[in-house]
Amino acid sequence: MGGRGNRHSGDHPDSGGPDRDCHYFSEADYKSGQQYLEDHYPTEQESYWLTASVTVFLSLILMLIMTLLLTLAEGVHLLGLVAGQKQLSTYATEGALGEYNRILWEEYGILGMDAGYGQDRFDPSELEQRLRVRLEEELGDTLYQTSLTSCAMRSYQLLTDQRAGPFIRQAARQEVGQLGQTGIDRIMDYVRGAESTSDKRDLSSMLQEGQEALEQVQKEKREERKSAKDSPDISEKKSEEKSGDQAESGGKERSAPNGRKPKANPIRTALEWKSKAILAQVLPPDNKLSEASLPDGKDCPSKRKRLQGTSEEKIETDLKDQGLFRLYLRDHFSRFGKEQGKGHALSYEMEYILCGKESDKRNLEAMVLRLLALRELDNCRCLLGDPARMAQVEELAVLLAGATLNPAVLQLVKGGIVAAWAYLESILDIRLVLTGGKAALLKSPAEWTSDIYEFPTYLDTAVKARESSAGISYEMYLMALLLLADSGDLALRAMDLMEASIRQEEAYGGTRMDHMICGLNMHYGYEARTYFQILPKKTMLPWYQREYEETCAYQ
């Protein structure tokens, strides 16, 4: 058991002994080991491990490396400043236009930032202050130590600038597809041809001249009656006078060669119709018309002096934009027979855009008169090209004028009858299209409806022209008139309606369309400090003072 005292036996891994118990060094063994260390590792040698040295060359290298690292760090800082400031300026400008008028976008698909914020004022400084506060909040959350030095609006563009050019461009972008329809192109050619005809005459003047010619005939007969008193052939003169009086009174005792008698003088009847309200001639008495009108008829974009933007950008629209703009008006505004519900100032909006009157009723009257003028021209053309009906005109003219020896008078009477007949047929056409039907675009004799001998029977508003499957509707007539109208006038009147409709909301009571910003040019100024300050605090390096110009516009 004496082996248990050996420090190399027992539990030591190298002992190889069978005994696995734990043993400890004795004090004598510890002192022996300490002495060994002191003998072999003297205390003087500790200074060798704590002493170091570096060469001058290495010091220069280390200094260059540190300079490079710090320069790279400051360069990254500077690049981050430039990119961050540029991006922040862009976001701020776009964010300003992001405050667009909600109703204008939801109802009409047009983007515009109200600089008056619903009030009847225009103050660019309010927008600048909003942007300044927003930017300072953003800069306070960054590690770039940047501050805002300036935020100013250099220029701006309004929806009403350049006769509503920005509005037209936006509206065109809302419409997708090709320019117009085949039917609309046909109407455009037809109406343009009618408007540009050099030899066209005013049919109203033809009616008036025809009536004056009949009055001249009557005057001549009175003179004949007066001179007959001193003539030996009194009986013959009285007979002629009676014959003439019967003819002028409508042929009550005298018939045309075809044996028919006119129920009334068509020229006089047409003039009486023209003196009455046009809507009473084309609409049934029980038809309820809108009584709406613009609340501020004179204070609207198309009539007041509008605020002008300061942007110098020129808005150019091509033929496609012009056509798409007309389609936009068709799709976003109501008309007679297709009225919209609440939220709109007028019910007949398309009629207002074309005619510009203050009330729905006046706009509808003006539109019917324009359609009447167009239909009269085509119906007059159809009559003059129909030999059978012109023969009736000739017979009726002779019947009304009597045995006059003045061919010029007879010609005027014939012109009055043609105008009266064209007017009658046009009234029937308008009745048809206002009730949703389609009237023939270029009427043929087979499509003619009225009979000149039965003029009074057409006073009933229920009587209409024959419908044509290849004809055009009321909406297509409106589109044709839109194509011929000036785009600027159409756009400004459309914005009249937009402004009036938006103002119906209490929070937007002071909204003005010439306060709607659609493009901005902003100026921003920033300054920042370096990460490693080596100059006095008040000294600013030029690289850390930056200015930016940002332009943003609705497309």
Coordinates of C-alpha atoms in Angstrom, one line a residue:
M1 CA 0.0 0.0 0.0
G2 CA 3.1 2.2 0.2
G3 CA 2.5 3.1 -3.5
R4 CA -0.4 5.3 -2.6
G5 CA 2.0 8.0 -1.5
N6 CA 3.6 8.3 -4.9
R7 CA 2.4 11.5 -6.7
H8 CA 2.7 9.6 -10.0
S9 CA 0.4 6.8 -9.0
G10 CA -3.3 6.7 -8.2
D11 CA -5.8 8.7 -10.3
H12 CA -3.2 10.4 -12.6
P13 CA -3.9 9.3 -16.2
D14 CA -0.3 8.3 -16.7
S15 CA 0.1 6.4 -13.5
G16 CA -1.1 3.1 -14.8
G17 CA -1.9 2.1 -11.3
P18 CA -5.1 0.3 -10.4
D19 CA -6.0 2.8 -7.7
R20 CA -8.4 5.5 -9.1
D21 CA -8.8 7.5 -5.9
C22 CA -8.0 11.3 -5.9
H23 CA -4.8 12.5 -4.3
Y24 CA -3.4 16.0 -3.6
F25 CA 0.1 17.5 -3.8
S26 CA 1.7 17.9 -0.5
E27 CA 3.2 21.3 0.6
A28 CA 6.6 20.0 0.0
D29 CA 5.8 19.2 -3.6
Y30 CA 4.3 22.7 -4.1
K31 CA 7.4 24.3 -2.8
S32 CA 9.6 22.1 -4.9
G33 CA 7.6 23.2 -8.1
Q34 CA 7.8 26.8 -7.2
Q35 CA 11.5 26.6 -6.8
Y36 CA 11.8 25.0 -10.1
L37 CA 10.0 27.9 -11.8
E38 CA 12.1 30.4 -10.1
D39 CA 15.2 28.6 -11.2
H40 CA 14.3 28.2 -14.8
Y41 CA 12.2 31.5 -15.4
P42 CA 13.9 34.3 -13.6
T43 CA 11.9 37.5 -12.7
E44 CA 14.0 39.7 -14.9
Q45 CA 12.7 38.1 -18.0
E46 CA 9.1 39.5 -17.4
S47 CA 10.3 42.9 -18.9
Y48 CA 10.8 41.1 -22.2
W49 CA 7.1 40.4 -22.6
L50 CA 5.9 43.9 -21.7
T51 CA 8.2 45.9 -24.0
A52 CA 7.3 46.7 -27.7
S53 CA 8.6 48.8 -30.5
V54 CA 7.4 50.1 -34.0
T55 CA 9.2 51.5 -36.9
V56 CA 8.6 55.0 -38.4
F57 CA 7.6 53.4 -41.7
L58 CA 4.9 51.3 -40.0
S59 CA 3.6 54.4 -38.2
L60 CA 3.2 56.2 -41.5
I61 CA 1.4 53.3 -43.0
L62 CA -1.0 53.1 -40.0
M63 CA -1.7 56.9 -40.3
L64 CA -2.5 56.5 -44.0
I65 CA -4.7 53.6 -43.4
M66 CA -6.7 55.5 -40.7
T67 CA -6.9 58.5 -43.0
L68 CA -8.3 56.4 -45.8
L69 CA -10.8 54.7 -43.5
L70 CA -12.1 58.0 -42.1
T71 CA -12.2 59.6 -45.5
L72 CA -14.2 56.7 -46.8
A73 CA -16.6 57.0 -43.8
E74 CA -17.1 60.7 -44.5
G75 CA -17.5 60.1 -48.2
V76 CA -20.2 57.6 -47.5
H77 CA -21.8 60.1 -45.2
L78 CA -21.7 62.8 -47.9
L79 CA -23.1 60.5 -50.5
G80 CA -25.9 59.5 -48.1
L81 CA -26.6 63.1 -47.5
V82 CA -27.0 63.9 -51.2
A83 CA -29.1 60.9 -51.9
G84 CA -31.3 61.3 -48.8
Q85 CA -31.9 65.0 -49.4
K86 CA -32.7 64.5 -53.0
Q87 CA -35.1 61.7 -52.2
L88 CA -36.7 63.6 -49.4
S89 CA -37.2 66.6 -51.7
T90 CA -38.9 64.4 -54.3
Y91 CA -41.1 62.7 -51.7
A92 CA -42.1 66.1 -50.2
T93 CA -43.1 67.5 -53.6
E94 CA -45.0 64.4 -54.6
G95 CA -46.6 64.4 -51.1
A96 CA -47.9 67.9 -51.6
L97 CA -49.7 66.8 -54.8
G98 CA -50.9 63.8 -52.9
E99 CA -53.3 66.0 -51.0
Y100 CA -55.6 66.1 -54.1
N101 CA -59.3 67.1 -53.8
R102 CA -61.2 63.9 -53.0
I103 CA -64.5 64.7 -54.7
L104 CA -62.8 65.9 -57.8
W105 CA -61.1 62.6 -58.1
E106 CA -63.9 60.3 -57.1
E107 CA -66.6 61.9 -59.2
Y108 CA -64.6 63.1 -62.3
G109 CA -61.3 61.2 -62.2
I110 CA -59.3 64.5 -62.2
L111 CA -56.4 65.2 -59.9
G112 CA -56.0 68.7 -58.5
M113 CA -54.5 69.9 -55.2
D114 CA -56.7 72.7 -53.7
A115 CA -54.3 75.4 -52.6
G116 CA -57.2 77.0 -50.7
Y117 CA -57.9 73.8 -48.8
G118 CA -61.7 74.2 -49.3
Q119 CA -61.7 77.9 -48.6
D120 CA -62.1 80.8 -51.0
R121 CA -58.5 81.9 -50.9
F122 CA -55.2 81.1 -52.5
D123 CA -52.1 81.2 -50.3
P124 CA -49.0 79.4 -51.4
S125 CA -47.3 80.1 -48.1
E126 CA -49.7 77.7 -46.4
L127 CA -48.5 74.9 -48.6
E128 CA -44.9 75.9 -48.0
Q129 CA -45.4 75.8 -44.2
R130 CA -47.0 72.4 -44.4
L131 CA -44.0 71.1 -46.4
R132 CA -41.5 72.7 -44.0
V133 CA -43.1 71.1 -40.9
R134 CA -43.2 67.7 -42.7
L135 CA -39.6 67.9 -43.8
E136 CA -38.3 69.0 -40.3
E137 CA -40.0 66.0 -38.8
E138 CA -38.4 63.7 -41.3
L139 CA -34.9 65.2 -40.8
G140 CA -35.2 64.9 -37.1
D141 CA -35.3 61.1 -37.3
T142 CA -32.1 60.6 -39.4
L143 CA -28.5 60.1 -38.4
Y144 CA -27.2 62.6 -41.0
Q145 CA -27.4 65.7 -38.8
T146 CA -29.2 67.7 -41.6
S147 CA -31.3 70.8 -41.2
L148 CA -33.7 72.5 -43.6
T149 CA -32.7 76.1 -44.6
S150 CA -35.3 76.9 -47.2
C151 CA -38.6 75.6 -48.7
A152 CA -40.2 77.8 -51.3
M153 CA -42.6 77.4 -54.2
R154 CA -40.9 78.7 -57.4
S155 CA -43.7 78.1 -59.8
Y156 CA -47.1 76.3 -60.1
Q157 CA -49.6 75.3 -62.7
L158 CA -53.4 75.4 -62.4
L159 CA -56.0 73.3 -64.0
T160 CA -57.5 76.4 -65.6
D161 CA -54.2 77.7 -67.2
Q162 CA -54.0 78.0 -71.0
R163 CA -57.7 77.7 -71.4
A164 CA -57.9 74.6 -69.3
G165 CA -55.1 72.8 -71.2
P166 CA -54.0 70.7 -68.1
F167 CA -57.6 69.7 -67.5
I168 CA -58.1 68.6 -71.1
R169 CA -54.9 66.5 -71.0
Q170 CA -55.9 64.8 -67.8
A171 CA -59.4 64.1 -69.1
A172 CA -58.0 62.6 -72.3
R173 CA -55.8 60.3 -70.2
Q174 CA -59.0 59.0 -68.5
E175 CA -60.4 57.7 -71.8
V176 CA -59.0 54.5 -73.2
G177 CA -59.5 53.3 -76.8
Q178 CA -59.6 54.7 -80.2
L179 CA -60.9 58.1 -81.2
G180 CA -64.6 58.1 -81.6
Q181 CA -67.0 55.8 -83.3
T182 CA -67.9 55.4 -87.0
G183 CA -71.2 56.9 -86.4
I184 CA -69.7 59.9 -84.7
D185 CA -67.3 60.4 -87.6
R186 CA -70.2 60.4 -89.9
I187 CA -72.1 63.0 -87.9
M188 CA -69.0 65.2 -87.6
D189 CA -68.6 65.2 -91.4
Y190 CA -72.3 66.0 -91.9
V191 CA -72.4 68.8 -89.4
R192 CA -69.1 70.4 -90.6
G193 CA -70.4 70.2 -94.1
A194 CA -73.7 71.9 -93.1
E195 CA -71.8 74.6 -91.1
S196 CA -69.4 75.4 -94.0
T197 CA -72.0 75.4 -96.8
S198 CA -71.5 78.8 -98.6
D199 CA -74.9 79.0 -100.2
K200 CA -77.1 78.0 -97.2
R201 CA -79.8 80.4 -96.3
D202 CA -81.6 81.3 -93.1
L203 CA -84.9 79.4 -93.3
S204 CA -86.5 81.8 -90.9
S205 CA -85.8 84.7 -93.3
M206 CA -87.3 82.5 -96.1
L207 CA -90.5 82.1 -94.1
Q208 CA -90.6 85.9 -93.4
E209 CA -90.0 86.7 -97.1
G210 CA -92.7 84.3 -98.2
Q211 CA -95.2 85.9 -95.8
E212 CA -94.2 89.4 -97.0
A213 CA -94.7 88.3 -100.5
L214 CA -98.2 87.1 -99.7
E215 CA -98.9 90.4 -98.0
Q216 CA -97.7 92.2 -101.1
V217 CA -100.1 90.1 -103.2
Q218 CA -102.9 91.1 -100.8
K219 CA -101.9 94.7 -101.1
E220 CA -102.0 94.6 -104.9
K221 CA -105.5 93.1 -104.7
R222 CA -106.7 95.9 -102.5
E223 CA -105.3 98.4 -105.0
E224 CA -107.1 96.5 -107.8
R225 CA -110.3 96.6 -105.7
K226 CA -109.9 100.4 -105.3
S227 CA -109.2 101.0 -109.0
A228 CA -112.1 98.7 -110.0
K229 CA -114.6 101.3 -108.8
D230 CA -113.8 103.5 -111.7
S231 CA -113.5 100.6 -114.2
P232 CA -116.3 99.6 -116.6
D233 CA -115.4 95.9 -116.0
I234 CA -116.3 96.0 -112.3
S235 CA -117.9 92.6 -112.2
E236 CA -114.7 91.0 -113.8
K237 CA -112.5 92.8 -111.3
K238 CA -114.7 91.7 -108.3
S239 CA -114.5 88.2 -109.6
E240 CA -110.7 88.3 -109.6
E241 CA -110.7 89.9 -106.2
K242 CA -112.9 87.2 -104.7
S243 CA -110.7 84.6 -106.3
G244 CA -107.6 86.2 -104.9
D245 CA -109.1 86.6 -101.4
Q246 CA -110.1 83.0 -101.3
A247 CA -106.6 81.9 -102.3
E248 CA -104.9 84.1 -99.6
S249 CA -107.3 82.9 -96.9
G250 CA -106.1 79.3 -97.4
G251 CA -108.0 78.2 -100.4
K252 CA -111.3 77.5 -98.6
E253 CA -113.2 77.8 -101.9
R254 CA -110.3 77.0 -104.2
S255 CA -108.4 73.7 -104.6
A256 CA -105.1 72.8 -106.0
P257 CA -104.9 71.0 -109.3
N258 CA -104.7 67.7 -107.4
G259 CA -108.0 68.4 -105.8
R260 CA -106.7 68.8 -102.2
K261 CA -107.3 71.8 -100.1
P262 CA -104.7 73.0 -97.4
K263 CA -106.1 73.2 -94.0
A264 CA -104.2 76.3 -93.2
N265 CA -101.6 78.7 -94.7
P266 CA -98.4 76.8 -93.9
I267 CA -96.2 79.9 -94.0
R268 CA -98.4 81.8 -91.5
T269 CA -98.8 78.6 -89.3
A270 CA -95.0 78.1 -89.2
L271 CA -94.4 81.7 -88.2
E272 CA -97.0 81.3 -85.4
W273 CA -95.2 78.2 -84.2
K274 CA -91.9 79.9 -84.2
S275 CA -93.3 82.7 -82.0
K276 CA -94.1 80.1 -79.3
A277 CA -91.9 78.4 -76.8
I278 CA -89.9 75.7 -78.6
L279 CA -90.1 73.2 -75.8
A280 CA -93.9 73.3 -75.9
Q281 CA -93.7 72.2 -79.6
V282 CA -91.4 69.2 -79.1
L283 CA -92.2 67.9 -75.6
P284 CA -95.6 66.6 -74.2
P285 CA -97.3 68.9 -71.7
D286 CA -96.9 66.3 -68.9
N287 CA -93.1 66.2 -69.3
K288 CA -91.5 67.4 -66.1
L289 CA -88.4 69.5 -66.8
S290 CA -85.6 70.3 -64.4
E291 CA -85.8 73.6 -62.7
A292 CA -82.2 73.6 -61.5
S293 CA -79.8 76.4 -62.1
L294 CA -76.3 77.4 -61.1
P295 CA -76.2 79.1 -57.7
D296 CA -73.6 81.6 -58.8
G297 CA -74.1 81.8 -62.5
K298 CA -71.7 84.7 -63.0
D299 CA -69.1 83.6 -60.5
C300 CA -67.8 80.5 -62.3
P301 CA -64.5 79.7 -64.0
S302 CA -65.8 80.3 -67.6
K303 CA -67.1 83.8 -66.7
R304 CA -65.0 85.3 -63.9
K305 CA -61.4 86.5 -64.1
R306 CA -59.4 83.4 -63.3
L307 CA -56.2 83.2 -61.3
Q308 CA -53.2 82.3 -63.5
G309 CA -50.4 80.0 -62.6
T310 CA -46.7 81.0 -62.8
S311 CA -45.4 77.9 -64.7
E312 CA -44.0 78.5 -68.2
E313 CA -44.7 75.0 -69.4
K314 CA -46.7 74.9 -72.6
I315 CA -49.5 72.3 -72.7
E316 CA -50.0 70.8 -76.1
T317 CA -52.8 68.5 -77.1
D318 CA -53.1 66.6 -80.3
L319 CA -56.1 65.5 -82.3
K320 CA -56.4 62.3 -80.3
D321 CA -56.5 64.2 -77.0
Q322 CA -59.2 66.5 -78.4
G323 CA -61.3 63.5 -79.4
L324 CA -60.8 61.6 -76.2
F325 CA -61.7 64.7 -74.2
R326 CA -65.1 64.8 -75.9
L327 CA -65.6 61.1 -75.0
Y328 CA -64.7 62.0 -71.4
L329 CA -67.4 64.7 -71.4
R330 CA -69.9 62.2 -72.7
D331 CA -69.0 59.6 -70.0
H332 CA -68.9 61.9 -67.0
F333 CA -71.7 64.4 -67.5
S334 CA -75.5 64.0 -67.6
R335 CA -77.9 65.1 -70.4
F336 CA -81.6 65.3 -71.0
G337 CA -83.0 61.8 -70.9
K338 CA -80.0 60.5 -68.9
E339 CA -80.0 62.7 -65.7
Q340 CA -77.9 61.8 -62.7
G341 CA -79.0 61.9 -59.1
K342 CA -78.0 64.1 -56.2
G343 CA -74.6 65.7 -56.0
H344 CA -74.8 67.6 -59.3
A345 CA -75.7 71.2 -59.7
L346 CA -77.5 70.8 -63.0
S347 CA -79.4 67.8 -64.6
Y348 CA -78.7 68.7 -68.2
E349 CA -74.9 69.1 -68.0
M350 CA -74.0 68.3 -71.6
E351 CA -76.5 70.9 -72.7
Y352 CA -74.8 73.5 -70.4
I353 CA -71.3 72.6 -71.6
L354 CA -72.5 73.3 -75.2
C355 CA -74.8 76.3 -74.6
G356 CA -73.6 77.9 -71.3
K357 CA -76.9 79.1 -70.0
E358 CA -77.5 79.3 -66.3
S359 CA -80.5 77.0 -65.9
D360 CA -81.4 73.6 -67.2
K361 CA -84.5 74.8 -69.0
R362 CA -82.7 77.5 -70.9
N363 CA -79.9 75.1 -71.9
L364 CA -82.4 72.6 -73.2
E365 CA -84.2 75.3 -75.2
A366 CA -80.9 76.5 -76.7
M367 CA -79.9 72.9 -77.6
V368 CA -83.3 72.2 -79.3
L369 CA -82.9 75.4 -81.4
R370 CA -79.5 74.2 -82.5
L371 CA -80.8 70.8 -83.5
L372 CA -83.7 72.5 -85.2
A373 CA -81.3 74.6 -87.4
L374 CA -79.4 71.4 -88.3
R375 CA -82.5 69.4 -89.2
E376 CA -84.0 72.3 -91.2
L377 CA -81.0 72.4 -93.5
D378 CA -81.1 68.7 -94.2
N379 CA -84.9 68.6 -94.6
C380 CA -84.7 71.6 -97.0
R381 CA -82.1 69.7 -99.0
C382 CA -84.3 66.6 -99.1
L383 CA -87.3 68.7 -100.3
L384 CA -85.4 70.5 -103.0
G385 CA -84.2 67.1 -104.3
D386 CA -87.7 65.6 -104.4
P387 CA -89.5 66.5 -107.7
A388 CA -92.9 65.1 -106.4
R389 CA -93.0 67.3 -103.3
M390 CA -91.6 70.3 -105.2
A391 CA -94.5 70.0 -107.5
Q392 CA -96.8 70.2 -104.5
V393 CA -94.9 73.3 -103.4
E394 CA -95.5 74.8 -106.8
E395 CA -99.2 74.1 -106.8
L396 CA -99.6 75.4 -103.3
A397 CA -97.7 78.6 -104.1
V398 CA -100.0 79.3 -107.0
L399 CA -103.0 78.6 -104.9
L400 CA -101.8 81.0 -102.1
A401 CA -100.5 83.7 -104.3
G402 CA -103.3 83.7 -106.8
A403 CA -103.0 84.9 -110.4
T404 CA -100.1 87.2 -109.7
L405 CA -98.1 88.4 -112.7
N406 CA -94.9 88.9 -110.6
P407 CA -92.7 85.8 -110.9
A408 CA -90.4 87.2 -108.1
V409 CA -93.4 87.2 -105.7
L410 CA -94.3 83.6 -106.7
Q411 CA -90.7 82.5 -106.1
L412 CA -90.7 84.0 -102.6
V413 CA -93.9 82.3 -101.8
K414 CA -92.4 79.0 -102.9
G415 CA -89.4 79.6 -100.8
G416 CA -91.6 80.3 -97.8
I417 CA -93.5 77.0 -98.3
V418 CA -90.3 75.0 -98.5
A419 CA -89.1 76.6 -95.3
A420 CA -92.4 76.0 -93.5
W421 CA -92.4 72.3 -94.6
A422 CA -88.8 71.8 -93.6
Y423 CA -89.6 73.4 -90.2
L424 CA -92.5 71.1 -89.7
E425 CA -90.5 68.0 -90.6
S426 CA -87.7 69.1 -88.3
I427 CA -90.1 69.5 -85.3
L428 CA -91.1 65.9 -85.9
D429 CA -87.5 64.8 -86.0
I430 CA -86.6 66.5 -82.7
R431 CA -89.7 64.9 -81.0
L432 CA -88.3 61.6 -82.1
V433 CA -84.8 62.0 -80.9
L434 CA -85.8 63.6 -77.5
T435 CA -87.8 60.5 -76.7
G436 CA -84.9 58.1 -77.4
G437 CA -85.5 57.4 -81.1
K438 CA -83.1 57.8 -84.1
A439 CA -83.8 60.2 -86.9
A440 CA -82.4 59.7 -90.4
L441 CA -79.1 61.4 -90.8
L442 CA -79.6 62.4 -94.5
K443 CA -83.2 61.9 -95.1
S444 CA -84.6 60.4 -98.3
P445 CA -88.0 61.0 -99.8
A446 CA -89.1 57.6 -98.6
E447 CA -88.3 58.5 -95.0
W448 CA -90.3 61.8 -95.1
T449 CA -93.2 62.0 -92.7
S450 CA -95.2 65.2 -92.9
D451 CA -97.8 66.4 -95.4
I452 CA -97.9 70.1 -96.1
Y453 CA -101.7 70.0 -96.7
E454 CA -102.2 68.7 -93.1
F455 CA -100.1 71.2 -91.3
P456 CA -102.4 71.8 -88.3
T457 CA -102.7 68.1 -87.5
Y458 CA -99.0 68.0 -86.4
L459 CA -99.6 70.3 -83.5
D460 CA -100.0 67.3 -81.3
T461 CA -96.7 66.6 -79.7
A462 CA -97.3 62.8 -79.8
V463 CA -96.8 62.9 -83.6
K464 CA -93.2 62.1 -84.5
A465 CA -91.1 61.4 -87.5
R466 CA -90.5 57.9 -88.8
E467 CA -87.7 56.2 -86.9
S468 CA -84.7 55.1 -88.9
S469 CA -82.6 52.1 -87.8
A470 CA -79.6 53.7 -89.5
G471 CA -80.3 57.1 -88.0
I472 CA -78.6 58.9 -85.1
S473 CA -79.8 59.5 -81.6
Y474 CA -79.8 62.7 -79.4
E475 CA -76.6 61.7 -77.8
M476 CA -74.8 61.3 -81.1
Y477 CA -76.0 64.8 -82.1
L478 CA -74.5 66.1 -78.9
M479 CA -71.2 64.4 -79.7
A480 CA -71.2 65.9 -83.1
L481 CA -71.7 69.4 -81.7
L482 CA -69.0 68.8 -79.1
L483 CA -66.6 67.9 -81.9
L484 CA -67.2 71.2 -83.6
A485 CA -67.0 73.4 -80.4
D486 CA -63.9 75.0 -79.0
S487 CA -62.1 72.7 -76.5
G488 CA -61.3 75.6 -74.2
D489 CA -64.9 76.7 -74.0
L490 CA -66.0 73.2 -73.3
A491 CA -63.4 72.6 -70.6
L492 CA -64.1 75.8 -68.8
R493 CA -67.9 75.1 -68.7
A494 CA -67.3 71.6 -67.6
M495 CA -65.3 73.0 -64.7
D496 CA -68.2 75.3 -63.9
L497 CA -70.2 72.2 -63.2
M498 CA -67.4 70.6 -61.2
E499 CA -67.0 73.6 -59.0
A500 CA -70.7 74.0 -58.3
S501 CA -71.0 70.3 -57.5
I502 CA -68.0 70.2 -55.2
R503 CA -69.3 73.3 -53.3
Q504 CA -72.4 71.4 -52.3
E505 CA -70.2 69.6 -49.7
E506 CA -70.0 71.8 -46.6
A507 CA -66.3 71.3 -46.1
Y508 CA -65.6 72.4 -49.7
G509 CA -67.9 75.5 -49.8
G510 CA -65.1 77.8 -50.9
T511 CA -63.6 75.5 -53.6
R512 CA -62.5 77.2 -56.8
M513 CA -61.2 75.4 -59.9
D514 CA -58.7 78.1 -60.5
H515 CA -57.1 77.2 -57.2
M516 CA -56.5 73.6 -58.2
I517 CA -52.7 73.1 -58.6
C518 CA -51.7 70.4 -61.0
G519 CA -48.0 71.0 -61.2
L520 CA -45.3 72.3 -58.8
N521 CA -41.8 73.5 -58.9
M522 CA -40.2 73.6 -55.4
H523 CA -36.9 74.8 -54.1
Y524 CA -35.3 73.2 -51.1
G525 CA -32.1 74.1 -49.2
Y526 CA -30.3 71.9 -46.7
E527 CA -27.1 72.1 -44.5
A528 CA -25.3 69.3 -42.6
R529 CA -22.2 68.8 -40.4
T530 CA -19.4 66.3 -40.9
Y531 CA -19.1 63.3 -38.7
F532 CA -15.5 64.2 -37.8
Q533 CA -15.4 67.9 -37.0
I534 CA -12.0 69.5 -37.6
L535 CA -13.1 73.0 -38.3
P536 CA -14.9 75.5 -36.1
K537 CA -18.5 74.8 -35.6
K538 CA -19.7 77.9 -37.5
T539 CA -17.6 76.9 -40.5
M540 CA -19.7 75.1 -43.2
L541 CA -18.1 73.3 -46.0
P542 CA -19.7 73.9 -49.4
W543 CA -20.3 70.2 -50.0
Y544 CA -22.6 70.1 -47.0
Q545 CA -24.8 73.0 -48.2
R546 CA -27.1 71.8 -50.9
E547 CA -30.0 73.2 -52.9
Y548 CA -32.5 71.2 -55.0
E549 CA -35.2 72.0 -57.6
E550 CA -38.0 69.5 -57.8
T551 CA -40.8 69.5 -60.4
C552 CA -43.8 67.3 -60.2
A553 CA -47.1 67.3 -62.1
Y554 CA -50.2 65.2 -62.5
Q555 CA -50.3 63.3 -65.9

